[in-house]
XYZ file of C-alpha atoms in Angstrom:
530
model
C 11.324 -27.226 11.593
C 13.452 -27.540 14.769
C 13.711 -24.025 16.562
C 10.702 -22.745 14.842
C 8.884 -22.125 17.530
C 11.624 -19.421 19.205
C 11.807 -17.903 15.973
C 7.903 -17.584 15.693
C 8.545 -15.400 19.311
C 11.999 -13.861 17.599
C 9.198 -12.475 14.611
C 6.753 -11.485 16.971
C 9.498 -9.305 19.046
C 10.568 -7.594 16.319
C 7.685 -7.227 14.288
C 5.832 -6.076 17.739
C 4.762 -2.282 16.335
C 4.195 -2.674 12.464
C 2.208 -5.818 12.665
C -0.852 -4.688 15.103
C -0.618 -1.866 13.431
C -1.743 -2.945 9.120
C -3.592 -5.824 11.027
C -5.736 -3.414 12.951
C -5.913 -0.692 10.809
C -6.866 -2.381 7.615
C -9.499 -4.768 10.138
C -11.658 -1.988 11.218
C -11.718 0.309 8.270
C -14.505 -1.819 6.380
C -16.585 -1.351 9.457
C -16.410 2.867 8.777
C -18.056 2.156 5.500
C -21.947 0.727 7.116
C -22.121 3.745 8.949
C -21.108 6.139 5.422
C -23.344 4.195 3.289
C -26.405 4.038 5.768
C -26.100 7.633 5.812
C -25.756 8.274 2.149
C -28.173 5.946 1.244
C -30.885 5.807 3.886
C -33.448 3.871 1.559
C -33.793 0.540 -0.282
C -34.423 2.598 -3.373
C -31.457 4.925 -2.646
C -29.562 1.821 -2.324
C -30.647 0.224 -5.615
C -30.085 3.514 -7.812
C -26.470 3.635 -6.260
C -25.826 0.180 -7.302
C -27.079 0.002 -10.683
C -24.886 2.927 -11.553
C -22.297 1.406 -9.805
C -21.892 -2.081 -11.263
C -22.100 -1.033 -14.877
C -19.456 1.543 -14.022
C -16.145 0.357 -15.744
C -14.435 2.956 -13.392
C -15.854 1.608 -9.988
C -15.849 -1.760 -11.498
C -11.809 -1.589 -11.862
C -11.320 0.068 -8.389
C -13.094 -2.036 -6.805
C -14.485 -5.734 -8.473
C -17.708 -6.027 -9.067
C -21.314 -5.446 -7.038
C -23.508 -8.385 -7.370
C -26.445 -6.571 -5.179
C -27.483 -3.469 -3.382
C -27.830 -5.059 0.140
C -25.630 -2.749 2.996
C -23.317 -5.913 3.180
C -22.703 -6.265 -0.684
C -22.126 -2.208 -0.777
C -19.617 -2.325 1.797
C -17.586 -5.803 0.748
C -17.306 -3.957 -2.767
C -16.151 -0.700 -1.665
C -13.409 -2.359 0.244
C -12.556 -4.335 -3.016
C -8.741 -2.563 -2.746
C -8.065 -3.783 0.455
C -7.469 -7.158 -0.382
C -4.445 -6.119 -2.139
C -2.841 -3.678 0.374
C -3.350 -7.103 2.569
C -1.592 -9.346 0.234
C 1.301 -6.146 0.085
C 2.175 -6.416 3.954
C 1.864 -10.246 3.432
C 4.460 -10.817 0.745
C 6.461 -7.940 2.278
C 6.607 -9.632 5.518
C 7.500 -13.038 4.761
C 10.547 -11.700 2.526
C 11.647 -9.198 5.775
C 11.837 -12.561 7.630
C 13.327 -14.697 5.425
C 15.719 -13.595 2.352
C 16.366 -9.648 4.126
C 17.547 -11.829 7.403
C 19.452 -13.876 4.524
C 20.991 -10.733 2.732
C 22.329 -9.272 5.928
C 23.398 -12.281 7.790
C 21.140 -12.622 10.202
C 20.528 -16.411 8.841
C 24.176 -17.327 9.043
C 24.225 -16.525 13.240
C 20.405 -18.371 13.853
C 21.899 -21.011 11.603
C 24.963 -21.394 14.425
C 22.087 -22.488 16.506
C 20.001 -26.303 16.805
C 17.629 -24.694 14.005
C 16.473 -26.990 11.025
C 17.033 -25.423 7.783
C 13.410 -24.751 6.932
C 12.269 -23.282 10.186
C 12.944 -19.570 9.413
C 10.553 -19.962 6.233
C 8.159 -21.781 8.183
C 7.993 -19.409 11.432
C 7.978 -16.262 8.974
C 4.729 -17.936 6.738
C 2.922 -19.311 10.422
C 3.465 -15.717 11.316
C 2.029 -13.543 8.367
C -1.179 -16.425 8.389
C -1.938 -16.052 11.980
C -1.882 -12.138 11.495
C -4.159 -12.714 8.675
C -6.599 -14.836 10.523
C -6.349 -12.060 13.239
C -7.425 -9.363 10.765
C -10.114 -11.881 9.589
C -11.295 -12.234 13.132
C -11.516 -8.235 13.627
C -12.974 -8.175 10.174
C -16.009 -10.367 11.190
C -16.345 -9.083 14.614
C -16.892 -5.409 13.250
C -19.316 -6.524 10.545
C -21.331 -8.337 13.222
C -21.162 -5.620 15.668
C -22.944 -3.732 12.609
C -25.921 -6.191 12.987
C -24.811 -7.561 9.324
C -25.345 -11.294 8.716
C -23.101 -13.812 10.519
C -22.699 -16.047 7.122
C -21.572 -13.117 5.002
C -19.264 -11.585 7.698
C -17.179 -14.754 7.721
C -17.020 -14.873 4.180
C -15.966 -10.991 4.402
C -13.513 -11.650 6.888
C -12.517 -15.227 5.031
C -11.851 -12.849 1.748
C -9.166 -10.862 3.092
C -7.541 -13.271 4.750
C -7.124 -15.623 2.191
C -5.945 -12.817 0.023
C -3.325 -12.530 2.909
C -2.126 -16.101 2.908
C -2.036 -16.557 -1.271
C 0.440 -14.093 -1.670
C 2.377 -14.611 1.872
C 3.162 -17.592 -0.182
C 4.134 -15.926 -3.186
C 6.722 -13.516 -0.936
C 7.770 -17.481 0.002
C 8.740 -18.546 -3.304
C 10.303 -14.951 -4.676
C 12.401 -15.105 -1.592
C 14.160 -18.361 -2.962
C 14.729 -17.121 -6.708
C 17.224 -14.585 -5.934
C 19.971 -13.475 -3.854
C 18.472 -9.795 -2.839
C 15.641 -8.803 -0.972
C 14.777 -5.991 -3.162
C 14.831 -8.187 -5.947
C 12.451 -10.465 -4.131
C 10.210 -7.439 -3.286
C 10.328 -6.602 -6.917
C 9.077 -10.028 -8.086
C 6.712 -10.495 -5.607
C 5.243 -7.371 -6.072
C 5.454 -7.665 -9.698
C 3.190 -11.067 -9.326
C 0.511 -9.206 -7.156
C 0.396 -6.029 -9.978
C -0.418 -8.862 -12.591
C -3.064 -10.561 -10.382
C -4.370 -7.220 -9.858
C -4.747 -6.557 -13.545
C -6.285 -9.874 -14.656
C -8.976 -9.233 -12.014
C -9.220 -5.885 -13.200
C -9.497 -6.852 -16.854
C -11.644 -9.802 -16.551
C -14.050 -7.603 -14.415
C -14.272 -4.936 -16.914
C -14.674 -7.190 -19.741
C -17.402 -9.160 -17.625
C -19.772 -5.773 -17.915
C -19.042 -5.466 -21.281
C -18.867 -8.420 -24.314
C -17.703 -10.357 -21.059
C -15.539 -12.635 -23.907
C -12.115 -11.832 -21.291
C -14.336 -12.379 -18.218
C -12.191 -15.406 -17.522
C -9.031 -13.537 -16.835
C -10.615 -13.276 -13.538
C -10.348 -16.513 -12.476
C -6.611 -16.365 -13.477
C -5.884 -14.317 -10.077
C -5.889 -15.014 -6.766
C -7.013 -11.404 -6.306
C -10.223 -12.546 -8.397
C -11.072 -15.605 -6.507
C -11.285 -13.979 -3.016
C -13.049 -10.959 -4.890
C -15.311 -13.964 -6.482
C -16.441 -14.930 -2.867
C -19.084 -12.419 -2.921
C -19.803 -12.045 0.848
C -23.171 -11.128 1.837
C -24.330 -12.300 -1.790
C -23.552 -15.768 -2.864
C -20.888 -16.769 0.283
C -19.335 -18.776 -2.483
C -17.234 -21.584 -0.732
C -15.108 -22.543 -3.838
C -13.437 -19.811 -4.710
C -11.840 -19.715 -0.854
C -11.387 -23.440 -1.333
C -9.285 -22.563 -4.879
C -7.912 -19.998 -3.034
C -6.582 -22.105 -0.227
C -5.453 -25.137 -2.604
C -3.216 -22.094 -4.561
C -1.929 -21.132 -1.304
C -0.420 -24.782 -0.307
C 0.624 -25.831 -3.228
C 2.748 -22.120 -3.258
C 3.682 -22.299 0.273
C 4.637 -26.420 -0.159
C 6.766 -25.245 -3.567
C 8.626 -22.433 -1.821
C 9.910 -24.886 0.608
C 11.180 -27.281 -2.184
C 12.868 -24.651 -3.667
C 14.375 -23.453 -0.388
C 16.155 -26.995 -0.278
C 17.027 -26.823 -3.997
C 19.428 -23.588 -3.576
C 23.149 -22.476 -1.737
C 22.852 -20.363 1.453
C 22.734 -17.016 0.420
C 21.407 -17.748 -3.123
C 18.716 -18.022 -5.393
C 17.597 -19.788 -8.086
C 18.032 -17.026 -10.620
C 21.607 -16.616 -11.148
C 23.345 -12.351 -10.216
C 23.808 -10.707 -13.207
C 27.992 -9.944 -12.531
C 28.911 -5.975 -13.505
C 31.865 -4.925 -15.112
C 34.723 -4.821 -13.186
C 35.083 -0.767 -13.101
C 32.120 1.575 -13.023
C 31.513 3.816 -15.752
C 32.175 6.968 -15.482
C 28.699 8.723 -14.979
C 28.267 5.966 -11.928
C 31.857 7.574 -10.149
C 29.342 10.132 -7.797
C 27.200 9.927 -4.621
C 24.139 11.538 -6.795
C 24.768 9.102 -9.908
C 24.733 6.006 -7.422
C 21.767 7.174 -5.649
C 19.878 7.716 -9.110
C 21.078 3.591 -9.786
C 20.299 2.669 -6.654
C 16.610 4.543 -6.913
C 15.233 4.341 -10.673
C 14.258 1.093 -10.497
C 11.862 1.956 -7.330
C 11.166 5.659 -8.771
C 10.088 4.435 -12.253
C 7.948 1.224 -10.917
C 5.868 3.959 -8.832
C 5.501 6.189 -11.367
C 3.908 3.409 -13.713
C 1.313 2.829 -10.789
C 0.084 6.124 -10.346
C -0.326 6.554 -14.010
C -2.478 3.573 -13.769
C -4.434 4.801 -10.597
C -4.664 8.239 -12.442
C -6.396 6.959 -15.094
C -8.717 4.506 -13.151
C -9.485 7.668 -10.456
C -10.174 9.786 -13.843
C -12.460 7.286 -15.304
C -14.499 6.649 -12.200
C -15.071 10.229 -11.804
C -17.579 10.736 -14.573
C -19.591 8.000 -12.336
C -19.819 9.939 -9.472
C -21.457 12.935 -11.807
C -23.852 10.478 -12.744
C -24.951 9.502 -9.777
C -26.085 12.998 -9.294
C -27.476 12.794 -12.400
C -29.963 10.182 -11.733
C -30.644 10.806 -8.016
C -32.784 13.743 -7.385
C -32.134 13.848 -3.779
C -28.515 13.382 -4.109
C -28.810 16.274 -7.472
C -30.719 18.831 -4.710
C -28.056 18.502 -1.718
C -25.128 19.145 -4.347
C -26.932 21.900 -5.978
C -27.084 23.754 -2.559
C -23.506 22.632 -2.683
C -22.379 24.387 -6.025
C -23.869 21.641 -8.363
C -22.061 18.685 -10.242
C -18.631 20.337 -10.412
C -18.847 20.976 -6.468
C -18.897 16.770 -6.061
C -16.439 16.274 -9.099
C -14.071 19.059 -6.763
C -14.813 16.643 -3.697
C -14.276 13.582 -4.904
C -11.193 14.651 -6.666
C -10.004 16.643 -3.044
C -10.745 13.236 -1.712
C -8.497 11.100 -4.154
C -5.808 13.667 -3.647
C -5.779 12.907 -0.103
C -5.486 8.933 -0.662
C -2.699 9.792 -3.396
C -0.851 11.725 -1.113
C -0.414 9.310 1.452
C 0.383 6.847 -1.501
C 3.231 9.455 -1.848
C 4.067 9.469 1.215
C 4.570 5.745 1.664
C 7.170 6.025 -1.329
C 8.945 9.117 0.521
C 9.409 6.753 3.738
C 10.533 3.655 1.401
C 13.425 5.968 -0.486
C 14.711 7.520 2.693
C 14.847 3.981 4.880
C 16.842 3.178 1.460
C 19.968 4.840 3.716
C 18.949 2.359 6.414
C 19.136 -0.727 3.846
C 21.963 0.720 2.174
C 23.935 0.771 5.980
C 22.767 -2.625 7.408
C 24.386 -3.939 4.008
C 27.880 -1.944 4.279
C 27.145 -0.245 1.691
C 27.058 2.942 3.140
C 30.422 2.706 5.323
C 32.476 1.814 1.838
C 30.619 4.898 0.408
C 31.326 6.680 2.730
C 35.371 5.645 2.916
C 35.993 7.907 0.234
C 36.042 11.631 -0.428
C 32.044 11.669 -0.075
C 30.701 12.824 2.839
C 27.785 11.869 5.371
C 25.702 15.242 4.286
C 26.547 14.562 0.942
C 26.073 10.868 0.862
C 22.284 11.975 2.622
C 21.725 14.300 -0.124
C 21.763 12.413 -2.642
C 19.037 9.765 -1.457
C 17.038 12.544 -0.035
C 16.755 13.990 -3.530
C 14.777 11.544 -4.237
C 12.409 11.821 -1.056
C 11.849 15.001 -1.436
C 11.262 14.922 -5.497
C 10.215 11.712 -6.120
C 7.051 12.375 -4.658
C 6.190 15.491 -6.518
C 7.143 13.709 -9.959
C 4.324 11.049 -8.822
C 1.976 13.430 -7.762
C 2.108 15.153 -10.717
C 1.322 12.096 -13.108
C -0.928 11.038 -11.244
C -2.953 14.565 -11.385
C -2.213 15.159 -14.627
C -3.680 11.432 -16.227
C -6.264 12.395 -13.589
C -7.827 15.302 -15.201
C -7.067 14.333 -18.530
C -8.705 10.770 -18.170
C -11.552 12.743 -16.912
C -11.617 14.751 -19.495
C -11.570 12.029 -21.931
C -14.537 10.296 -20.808
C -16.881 13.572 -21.075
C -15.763 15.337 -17.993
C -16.295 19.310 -18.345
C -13.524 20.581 -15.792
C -10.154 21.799 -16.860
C -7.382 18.888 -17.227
C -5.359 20.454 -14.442
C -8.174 20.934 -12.013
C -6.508 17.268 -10.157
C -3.362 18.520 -10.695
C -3.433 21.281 -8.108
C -5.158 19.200 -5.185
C -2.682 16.447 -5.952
C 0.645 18.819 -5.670
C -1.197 20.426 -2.345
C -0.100 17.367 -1.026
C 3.588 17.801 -1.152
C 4.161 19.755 2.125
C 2.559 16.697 4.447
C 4.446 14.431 2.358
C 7.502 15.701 3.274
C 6.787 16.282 6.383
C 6.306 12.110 6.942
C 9.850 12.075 4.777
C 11.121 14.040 7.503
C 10.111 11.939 10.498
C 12.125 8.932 8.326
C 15.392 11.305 8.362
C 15.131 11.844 11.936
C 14.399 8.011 13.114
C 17.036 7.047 10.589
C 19.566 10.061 11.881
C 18.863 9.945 15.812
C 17.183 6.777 16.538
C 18.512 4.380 13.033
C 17.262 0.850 15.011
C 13.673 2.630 15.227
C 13.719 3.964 11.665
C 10.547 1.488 10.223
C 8.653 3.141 13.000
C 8.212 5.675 9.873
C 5.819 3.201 8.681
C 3.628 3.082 11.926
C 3.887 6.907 11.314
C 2.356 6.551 8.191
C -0.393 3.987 9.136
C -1.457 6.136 12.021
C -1.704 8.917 9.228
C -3.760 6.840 7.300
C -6.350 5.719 10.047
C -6.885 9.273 10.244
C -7.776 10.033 7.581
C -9.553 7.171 6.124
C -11.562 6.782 9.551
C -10.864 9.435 12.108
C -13.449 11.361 11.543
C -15.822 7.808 11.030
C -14.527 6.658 14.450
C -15.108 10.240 16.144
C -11.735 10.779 17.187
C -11.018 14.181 19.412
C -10.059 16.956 17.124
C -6.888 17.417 18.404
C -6.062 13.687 17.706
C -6.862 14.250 13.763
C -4.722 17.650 14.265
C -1.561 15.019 14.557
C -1.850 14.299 11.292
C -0.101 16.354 8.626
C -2.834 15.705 6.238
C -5.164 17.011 8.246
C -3.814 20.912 7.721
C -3.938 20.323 3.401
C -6.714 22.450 2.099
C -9.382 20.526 0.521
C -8.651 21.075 -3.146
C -9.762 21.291 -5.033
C -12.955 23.048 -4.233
C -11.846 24.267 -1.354
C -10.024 27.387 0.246
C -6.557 27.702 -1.456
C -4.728 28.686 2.076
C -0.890 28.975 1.670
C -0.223 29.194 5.691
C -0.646 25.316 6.289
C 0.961 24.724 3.767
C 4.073 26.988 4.342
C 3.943 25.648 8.412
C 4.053 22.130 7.216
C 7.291 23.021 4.817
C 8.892 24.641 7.996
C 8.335 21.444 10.432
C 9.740 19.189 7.471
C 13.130 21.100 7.026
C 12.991 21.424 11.250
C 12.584 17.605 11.316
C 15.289 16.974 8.693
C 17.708 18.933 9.504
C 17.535 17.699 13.253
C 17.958 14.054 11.520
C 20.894 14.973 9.254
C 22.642 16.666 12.939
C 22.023 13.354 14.148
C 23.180 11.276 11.358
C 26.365 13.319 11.459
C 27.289 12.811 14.965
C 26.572 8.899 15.178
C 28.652 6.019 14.751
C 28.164 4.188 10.800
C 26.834 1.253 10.846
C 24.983 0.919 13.610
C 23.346 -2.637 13.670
């Protein structure tokens, strides 16, 4: 571990905007919810008819985990049941940045030069992502007691997420030693967290049911911090389960870091034929190889939020259905279909800045693709910079609208499934009024990657800032003109709502302004630029 401590500061440096930024943001958004629900649900009673449609709701129950009470604190714990995954995202994602991407591009090779032991860059990256955790944990708890919410169930709260954070910072630890490519790491890392996510998910929904799968549950590390329970039980095992997983993970990864070559991993490259075929001899046929594997992986998941967002819309009718109060303000409103039409403008809002994160990830793909040398042999041929551009921004710009529509479409048709009485396509539109902002966040990519490249992930602080927004602007009583610098802001609220073209035609006009300064850029820089 010799030099670790200059590379914790080395992490730190570099990591200085996008860590305070999913460590804040994904701290203080629980704390948005006490206000919501207090407001919603002003009574005990309100409280309890929420909650016992809510926990026997397969749709809510595979969103979110499931409610054990109707307490404030066990109402807002459950409703931020999906933010213990986007926690254990950033963790994997960061450990794997700081350990096989520094590998992959040779930034491991020059600290190596250096008095540093071999384990210390594995080390500083995993002390790093757990002290960010504990950081979020801390804001966690702080804003839950600054909501006068009990002190033993706002440590649990904050102990949930992160111990989510520090399970699968140690997963990103051990896929970072099984191959040689830090995509390939993503992939598998990810991959683990979608099938921890889907045993919870399965064991949860079987657990209202026959409850005979209930025990795929405890088969995830996603399940055991869910299985905590704060502000109900407080369960201490499940954390101490958690935290056993998480050594034993973290203490493996390191074995197998001394177990492989430099620059390897355990799993041996799959070696291509010596010539390319002929379909792969193009700029746009490279970029679709390069991209399918990240296009099609997407497109799975918002199929699968599509039809868990479908099926838990039949439980927000019902809740209208059995409260009176709740059935009088949405009459006034336009009656059930006017809260199916929000709650569906509301989910296309959260899908398209799920869209948007993917439109950031496949244009930074240049940036990958130049910090590798990739680009500069590419671009030693007959192809182009513009060209070259094109054909990743194709999938920017498209990408998004082929996830936007399956995710509307299994939407409405889920919905319709389960006894919904709205038109298949009703999610469709709200989803595809998306596509404008979208691009628009695409755009900002281009131009960081085309004017500023070293800057370029400061699309994702673009993206979070987008997201506090939206998911708490409004909560948090930010200025108008503040919520105005979000792109999603302008989307009509469809559907529902008033189909205006003009925002959307403005926010079309600022993407191509924004792109088309970042491919002028890109074409008057120098290639690579490190």
């Amino acid at each position: 571990m010799t030099g670790a401590g200059r590379l914790v500061r080395l992490i730190l440096r570099r990591d200085r905007v996008l860590l305070p930024l999913w460590v804040v943001l994904l701290g203080v958004i629980p704390a948005s919810y006490v206000a919501s629900f207090n407001g919603l649900f002003p009574t005990a009673a309100a409280r309890q008819e929420y909650a016992d449609v809510s926990m026997h709701n397969a749709g809510f129950v595979a969103l979110y985990g499931r409610l054990t009470g109707d307490s404030i604190g066990e109402l807002v714990a459950w409703r931020a049941g999906f933010i213990p995954v986007m926690i254990a995202l950033f963790s994997l994602l960061t450990v794997i940045r700081h350990t096989r991407a520094d590998e992959e591009a040779g930034r491991t090779e020059l600290i190596g030069a250096a008095p540093v032991g071999r384990r210390a860059q594995l080390g500083a990256a995993l002390l790093v992502t757990a002290a960010a955790n504990v950081v979020l944990g801390a804001i966690l708890t702080a804003g839950m007691l600054a909501q006068g919410l009990p002190v033993a169930g706002s440590v649990a709260f904050g102990a949930e997420f992160l111990l989510a954070g520090w399970a699968f910072a140690a997963v990103g630890a051990i896929a970072a030693q099984l191959t040689s490519s830090a995509r390939s790491a993503r992939a598998i890392a990810a991959l683990a967290l979608g099938v921890a996510w889907l045993l919870r998910l399965a064991g949860d929904i079987s657990a209202v049911g026959s409850g005979t799968l209930a025990w795929l549950s405890w088969l995830s590390p996603i399940g055991w911090v869910q299985h905590i329970y704060p502000y109900g039980g407080d369960r201490v095992w499940p954390a101490v389960l958690t935290v056993l997983f998480t050594a034993a993970a973290g203490a493996a990864a390191v074995v197998l870091l001394g177990r492989r070559d430099f620059g390897a991993g355990l799993l041996p490259d799959r070696l291509g034929p010596a010539t390319a075929a002929p379909g792969l001899r193009s700029a746009p046929a490279l970029a679709w190889r390069l991209h399918r594997g990240l296009l099609i992986g997407w497109t799975v998941g918002f199929a699968a939020l599509g039809t868990v967002f479908g099926g838990v819309a039949d439980g927000v009718a019902d809740l209208v259905r059995d409260n009176d109060a709740m059935a009088e303000i949405f009459a006034r409103m336009g009656g059930e279909s006017a809260l199916v039409n929000t709650y569906f403008a509301s989910i296309a809002g959260m899908l398209g800045l799920l869209a948007a994160g993917y439109a950031v990830q496949a244009t930074l793909r240049m940036r990958d693709e130049e910090g590798t040398g990739h680009a500069e042999v590419v671009l030693g041929t007959a192809t182009g910079r513009l060209r070259w551009a094109a054909s990743h921004l194709a999938f920017s710009l498209l990408g998004p609208t082929v996830l936007l529509v399956v995710a509307g479409l299994v939407e409405g048709l889920v919905y319709r499934a389960v006894g919904g009485d709205v038109a298949p396509t009703v999610a469709l539109g709200g989803a595809l009024a998306q596509l404008p902002a979208v691009w628009v966040l695409a755009a900002v990519a281009l131009l960081l990657f085309g004017v500023l490249p070293r800057l370029a992930p400061a699309a994702w602080g673009v993206l979070a800032a987008c997201a506090l927004m939206l998911l708490v602007g409004t909560t948090l009583q930010f200025d108008q003109w503040v919520l105005d610098l979000s792109p999603f802001t302008h989307i009509p609220h469809l559907p529902g709502g008033d189909a205006s073209v003009t925002p959307l035609v403005v926010l079309t006009a600022v993407a191509v302004a924004l792109g088309a300064a970042g491919l002028y850029g890109l074409r008057r820089r120098d290639i690579p630029v490190g």
